[in-house]
Tab-separated table of C-alpha atoms in Angstrom:
chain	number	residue	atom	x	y	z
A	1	UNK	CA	0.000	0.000	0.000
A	2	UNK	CA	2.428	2.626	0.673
A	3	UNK	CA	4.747	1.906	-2.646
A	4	UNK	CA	0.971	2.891	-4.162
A	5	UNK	CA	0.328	5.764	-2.488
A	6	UNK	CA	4.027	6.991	-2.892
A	7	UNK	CA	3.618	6.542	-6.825
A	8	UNK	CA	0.314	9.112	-6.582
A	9	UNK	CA	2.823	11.865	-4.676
A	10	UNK	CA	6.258	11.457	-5.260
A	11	UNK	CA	6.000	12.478	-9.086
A	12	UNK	CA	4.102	15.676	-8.588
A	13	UNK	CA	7.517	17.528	-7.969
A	14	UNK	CA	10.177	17.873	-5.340
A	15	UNK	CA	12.925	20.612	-6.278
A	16	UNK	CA	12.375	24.115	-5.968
A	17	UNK	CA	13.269	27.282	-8.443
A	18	UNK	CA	15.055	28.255	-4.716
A	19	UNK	CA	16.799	25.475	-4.330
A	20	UNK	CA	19.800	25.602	-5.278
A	21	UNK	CA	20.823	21.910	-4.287
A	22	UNK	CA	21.947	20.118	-7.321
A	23	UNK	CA	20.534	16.576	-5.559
A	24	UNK	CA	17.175	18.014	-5.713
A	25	UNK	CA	17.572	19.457	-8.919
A	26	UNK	CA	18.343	16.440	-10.606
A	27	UNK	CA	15.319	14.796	-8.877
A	28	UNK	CA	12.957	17.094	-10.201
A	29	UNK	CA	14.270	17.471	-13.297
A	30	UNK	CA	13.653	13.067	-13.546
A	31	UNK	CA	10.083	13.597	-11.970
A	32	UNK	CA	9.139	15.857	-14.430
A	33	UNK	CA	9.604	14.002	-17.248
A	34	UNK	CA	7.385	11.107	-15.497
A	35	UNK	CA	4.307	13.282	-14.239
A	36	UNK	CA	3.616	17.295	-14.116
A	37	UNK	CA	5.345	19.401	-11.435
A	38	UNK	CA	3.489	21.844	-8.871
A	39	UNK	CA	5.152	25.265	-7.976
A	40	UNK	CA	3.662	24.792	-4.482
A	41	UNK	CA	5.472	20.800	-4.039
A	42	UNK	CA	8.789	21.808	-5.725
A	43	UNK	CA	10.253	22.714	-2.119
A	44	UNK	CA	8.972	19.082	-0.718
A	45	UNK	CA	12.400	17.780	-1.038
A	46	UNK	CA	13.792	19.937	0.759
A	47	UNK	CA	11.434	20.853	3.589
A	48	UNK	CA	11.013	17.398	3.839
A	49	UNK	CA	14.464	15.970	3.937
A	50	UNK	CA	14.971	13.514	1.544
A	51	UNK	CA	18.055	11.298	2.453
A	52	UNK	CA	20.831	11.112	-0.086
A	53	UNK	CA	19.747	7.021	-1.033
A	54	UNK	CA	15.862	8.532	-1.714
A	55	UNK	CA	17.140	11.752	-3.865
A	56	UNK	CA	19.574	9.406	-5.759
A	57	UNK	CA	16.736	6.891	-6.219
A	58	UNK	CA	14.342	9.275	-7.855
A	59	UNK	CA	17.446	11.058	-9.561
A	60	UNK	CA	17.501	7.699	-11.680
A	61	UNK	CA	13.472	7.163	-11.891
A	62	UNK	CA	12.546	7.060	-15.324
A	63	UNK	CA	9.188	5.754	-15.227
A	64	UNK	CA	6.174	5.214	-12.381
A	65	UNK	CA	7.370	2.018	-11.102
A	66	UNK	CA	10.599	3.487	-10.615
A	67	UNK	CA	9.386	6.268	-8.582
A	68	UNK	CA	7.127	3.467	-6.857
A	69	UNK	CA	10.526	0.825	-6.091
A	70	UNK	CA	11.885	4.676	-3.981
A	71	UNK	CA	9.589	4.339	-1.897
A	72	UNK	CA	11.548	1.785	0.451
A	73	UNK	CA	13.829	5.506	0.818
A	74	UNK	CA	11.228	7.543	2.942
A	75	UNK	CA	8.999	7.598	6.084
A	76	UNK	CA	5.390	7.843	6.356
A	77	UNK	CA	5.897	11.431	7.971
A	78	UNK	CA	7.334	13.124	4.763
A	79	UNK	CA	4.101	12.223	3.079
A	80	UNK	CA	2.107	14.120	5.257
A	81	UNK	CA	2.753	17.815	4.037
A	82	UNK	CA	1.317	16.923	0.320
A	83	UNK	CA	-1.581	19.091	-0.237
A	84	UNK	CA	-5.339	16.782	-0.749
A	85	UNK	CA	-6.587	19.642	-2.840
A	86	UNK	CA	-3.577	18.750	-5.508
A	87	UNK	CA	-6.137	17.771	-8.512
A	88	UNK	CA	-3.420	15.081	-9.413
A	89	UNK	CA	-3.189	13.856	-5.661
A	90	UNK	CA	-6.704	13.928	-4.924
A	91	UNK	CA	-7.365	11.637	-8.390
A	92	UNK	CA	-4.778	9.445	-7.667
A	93	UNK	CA	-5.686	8.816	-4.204
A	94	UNK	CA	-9.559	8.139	-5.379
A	95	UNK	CA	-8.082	5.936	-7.588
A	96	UNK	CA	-6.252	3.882	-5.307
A	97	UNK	CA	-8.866	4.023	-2.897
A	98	UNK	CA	-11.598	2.667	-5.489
A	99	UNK	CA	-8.891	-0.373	-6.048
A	100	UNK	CA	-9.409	-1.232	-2.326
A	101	UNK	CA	-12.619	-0.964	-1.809
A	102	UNK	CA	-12.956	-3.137	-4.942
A	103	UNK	CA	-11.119	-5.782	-3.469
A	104	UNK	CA	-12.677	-5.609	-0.046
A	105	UNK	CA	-16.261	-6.231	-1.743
A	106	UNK	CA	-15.075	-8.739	-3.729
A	107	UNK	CA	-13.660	-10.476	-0.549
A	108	UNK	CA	-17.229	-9.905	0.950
A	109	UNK	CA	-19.280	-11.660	-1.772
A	110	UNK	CA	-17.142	-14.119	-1.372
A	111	UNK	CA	-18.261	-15.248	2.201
A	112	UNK	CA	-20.483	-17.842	3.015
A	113	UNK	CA	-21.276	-17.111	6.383
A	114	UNK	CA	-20.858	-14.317	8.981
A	115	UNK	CA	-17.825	-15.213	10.599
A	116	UNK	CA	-16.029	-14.567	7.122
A	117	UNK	CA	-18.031	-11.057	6.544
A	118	UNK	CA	-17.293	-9.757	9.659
A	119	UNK	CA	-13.410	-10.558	8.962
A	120	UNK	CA	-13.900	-8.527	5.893
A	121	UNK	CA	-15.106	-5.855	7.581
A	122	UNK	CA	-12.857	-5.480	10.326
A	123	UNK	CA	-9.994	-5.710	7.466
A	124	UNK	CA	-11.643	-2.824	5.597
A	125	UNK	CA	-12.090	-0.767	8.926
A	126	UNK	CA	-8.499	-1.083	9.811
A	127	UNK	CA	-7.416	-0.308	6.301
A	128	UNK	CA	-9.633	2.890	6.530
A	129	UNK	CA	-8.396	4.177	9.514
A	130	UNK	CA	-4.962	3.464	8.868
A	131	UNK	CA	-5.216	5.553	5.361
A	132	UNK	CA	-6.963	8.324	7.050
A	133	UNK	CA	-4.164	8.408	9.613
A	134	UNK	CA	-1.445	8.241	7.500
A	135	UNK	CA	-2.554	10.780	4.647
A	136	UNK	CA	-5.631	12.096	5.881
A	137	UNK	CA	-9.656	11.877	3.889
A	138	UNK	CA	-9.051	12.119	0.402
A	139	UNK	CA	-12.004	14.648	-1.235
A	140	UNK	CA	-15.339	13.113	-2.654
A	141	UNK	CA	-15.592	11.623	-5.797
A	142	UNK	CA	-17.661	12.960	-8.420
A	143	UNK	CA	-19.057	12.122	-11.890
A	144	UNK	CA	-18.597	7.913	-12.825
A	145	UNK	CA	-16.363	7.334	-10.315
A	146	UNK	CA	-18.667	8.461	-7.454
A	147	UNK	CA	-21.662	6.401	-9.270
A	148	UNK	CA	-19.035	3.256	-9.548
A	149	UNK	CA	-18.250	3.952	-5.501
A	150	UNK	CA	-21.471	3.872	-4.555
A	151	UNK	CA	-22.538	0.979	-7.030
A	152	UNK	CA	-19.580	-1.025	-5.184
A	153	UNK	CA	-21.042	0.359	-1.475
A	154	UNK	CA	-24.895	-1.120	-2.862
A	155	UNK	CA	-22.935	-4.130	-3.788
A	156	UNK	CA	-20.941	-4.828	-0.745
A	157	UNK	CA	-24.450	-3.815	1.538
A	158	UNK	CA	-26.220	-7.069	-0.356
A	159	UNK	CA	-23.162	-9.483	-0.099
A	160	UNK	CA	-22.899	-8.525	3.951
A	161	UNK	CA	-26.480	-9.191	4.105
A	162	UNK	CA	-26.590	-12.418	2.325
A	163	UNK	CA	-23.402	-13.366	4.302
A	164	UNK	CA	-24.971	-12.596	7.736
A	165	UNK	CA	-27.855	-14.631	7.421
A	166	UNK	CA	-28.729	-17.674	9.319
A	167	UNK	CA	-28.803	-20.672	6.944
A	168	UNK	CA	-32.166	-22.263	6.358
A	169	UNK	CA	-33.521	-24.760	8.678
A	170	UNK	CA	-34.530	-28.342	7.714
A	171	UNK	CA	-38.018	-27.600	7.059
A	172	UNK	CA	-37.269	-24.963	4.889
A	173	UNK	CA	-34.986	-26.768	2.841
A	174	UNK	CA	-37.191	-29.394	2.860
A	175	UNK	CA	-39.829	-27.062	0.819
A	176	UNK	CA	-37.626	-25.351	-0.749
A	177	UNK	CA	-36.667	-28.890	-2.593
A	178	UNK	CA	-39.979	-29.875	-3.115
A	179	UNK	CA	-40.737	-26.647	-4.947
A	180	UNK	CA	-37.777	-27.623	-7.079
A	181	UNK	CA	-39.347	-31.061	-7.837
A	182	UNK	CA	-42.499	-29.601	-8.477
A	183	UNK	CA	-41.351	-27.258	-11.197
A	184	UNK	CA	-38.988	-29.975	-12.805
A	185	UNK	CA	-42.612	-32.356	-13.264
A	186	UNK	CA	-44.853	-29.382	-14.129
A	187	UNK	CA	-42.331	-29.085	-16.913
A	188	UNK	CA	-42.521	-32.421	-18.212
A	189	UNK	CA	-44.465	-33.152	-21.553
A	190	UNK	CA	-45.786	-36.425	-20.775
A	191	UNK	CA	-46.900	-38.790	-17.840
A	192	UNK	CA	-43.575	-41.107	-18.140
A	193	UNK	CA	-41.743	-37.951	-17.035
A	194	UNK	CA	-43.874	-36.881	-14.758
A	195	UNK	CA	-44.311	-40.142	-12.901
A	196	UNK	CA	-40.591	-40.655	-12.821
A	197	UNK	CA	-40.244	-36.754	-11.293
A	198	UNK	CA	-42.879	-38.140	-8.810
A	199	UNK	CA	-40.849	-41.429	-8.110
A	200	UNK	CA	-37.286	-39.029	-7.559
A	201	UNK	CA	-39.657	-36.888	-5.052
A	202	UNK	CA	-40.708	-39.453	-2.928
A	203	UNK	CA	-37.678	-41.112	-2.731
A	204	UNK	CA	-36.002	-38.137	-1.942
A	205	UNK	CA	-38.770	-37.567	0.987
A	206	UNK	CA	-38.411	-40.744	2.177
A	207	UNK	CA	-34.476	-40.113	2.641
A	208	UNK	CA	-35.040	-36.782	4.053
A	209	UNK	CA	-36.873	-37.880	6.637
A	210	UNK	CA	-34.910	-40.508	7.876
A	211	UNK	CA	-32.295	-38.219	7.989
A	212	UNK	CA	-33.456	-35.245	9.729
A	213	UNK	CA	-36.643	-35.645	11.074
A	214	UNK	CA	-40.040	-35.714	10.604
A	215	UNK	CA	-40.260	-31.636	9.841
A	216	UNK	CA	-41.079	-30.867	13.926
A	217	UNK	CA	-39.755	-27.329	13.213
A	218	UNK	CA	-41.783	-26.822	9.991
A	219	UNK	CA	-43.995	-23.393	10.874
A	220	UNK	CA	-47.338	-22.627	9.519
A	221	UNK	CA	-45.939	-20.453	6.545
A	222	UNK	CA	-44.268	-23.640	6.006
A	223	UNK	CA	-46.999	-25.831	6.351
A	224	UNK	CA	-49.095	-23.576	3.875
A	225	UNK	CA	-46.266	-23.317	1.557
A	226	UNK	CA	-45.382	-27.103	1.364
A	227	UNK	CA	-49.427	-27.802	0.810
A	228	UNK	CA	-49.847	-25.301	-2.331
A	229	UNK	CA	-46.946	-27.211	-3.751
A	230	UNK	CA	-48.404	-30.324	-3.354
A	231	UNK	CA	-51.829	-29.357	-4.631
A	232	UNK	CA	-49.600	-28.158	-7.806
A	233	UNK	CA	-47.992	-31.711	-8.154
A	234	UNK	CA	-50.748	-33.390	-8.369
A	235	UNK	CA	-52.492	-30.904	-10.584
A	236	UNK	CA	-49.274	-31.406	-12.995
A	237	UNK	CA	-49.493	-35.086	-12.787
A	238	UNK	CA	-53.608	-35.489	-13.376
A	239	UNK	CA	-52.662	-33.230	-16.095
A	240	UNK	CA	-50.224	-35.706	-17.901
A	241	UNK	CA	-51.778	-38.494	-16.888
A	242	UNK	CA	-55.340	-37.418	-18.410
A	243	UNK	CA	-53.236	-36.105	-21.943
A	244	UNK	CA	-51.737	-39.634	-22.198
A	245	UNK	CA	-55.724	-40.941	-22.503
């Protein structure tokens, strides 16, 4: 993370037309053929100061990942000072910021039960407070990138959701699977499929049962649900049966 957030500052400039230093010079004169200088940053170098081994790195840089393989040369502190308003700083530091969050929801859909989303979201609140710490809340977004932010933030709210709840009991995946039967033999075209649709059911019933129970924890929703789907089998099946006559 911090090469990353180097590679959005460290170009923007860090000699200054006062400087006379010929180490900072040469620095600048390198950054500025990578990204665009600031009057206001050229002094960073020196107010900041750089240590021979991080001007001599960036003396050499000659593209972005350059600039990004310096970063091993400074602290955290001499990051603070960059301005947020910058308009190259602020993009750069949406950008990154979008790349996170990307990953984080990502991570989220990913989970399959709470434990997991809740690991994803203490990783994304330590990331965030770590960021703000270190370089302080970058500006809003605007335009696509805001309505890609908050597309991720809708995306990431369903995936925490869907994470966090309790998997279904054995009654309801007991209905649940007879619905599933039931549309598979309402589809059929003819009796022979439907009867062997009805043969897989009660098989699978049978099997279920044995298994987990006789559906004690079935509710009345339940109940009511499991009942319309069995008034639909065998309205599928008399169906077939009477179009085979």
């Amino acid at each position: 993370m911090r090469t990353v957030w180097f590679l959005c500052f460290a170009f923007l400039g860090c000699g200054s037309n006062k400087t006379k230093g010929p180490d900072c010079s040469a620095a600048a004169a390198a950054l500025a053929k990578i990204g665009p200088l600031k009057d206001d940053l050229k002094a960073w170098c020196v107010e900041e100061k750089w240590s021979q081994a991080a001007i001599a790195c960036m003396s050499k840089a000659t593209s972005k990942a350059d600039v990004g393989a310096c970063a091993k040369h400074f602290t955290d502190d001499q990051f603070r000072p960059l301005s947020t308003t910058n308009p190259m700083v602020s993009e750069q530091r949406i950008a990154v910021a979008e790349a996170e969050l990307t990953k984080f929801t990502d991570a989220m859909c990913a989970c399959k039960d709470g434990a997991c989303a809740q690991r994803v979201t203490d990783d994304m609140g330590r990331w965030t407070i770590e960021t703000a710490s270190r370089y302080g809340r970058p500006p809003p977004p605007t335009g696509e990138r805001a309505e890609r932010l908050a597309a991720l933030g809708d995306r990431m709210q369903s995936c925490l959701i869907a994470a966090m709840k309790p998997p279904p009991n054995d009654a309801q995946r007991y209905v649940a699977k007879n619905a599933e039967f039931k549309d598979r033999l309402c589809a059929c075209k003819d009796a022979a499929c439907g009867e062997t649709v009805a043969a897989e059911l009660t098989k699978w019933s049978e099997d279920f049962v044995k298994s987990a129970g006789d559906g004690s924890t079935m509710t009345g929703s339940d109940q009511t649900r499991l009942q319309a789907i069995e008034t639909e089998v065998h309205a599928c099946l008399k169906a077939l049966r009477e179009r085979r006559k």
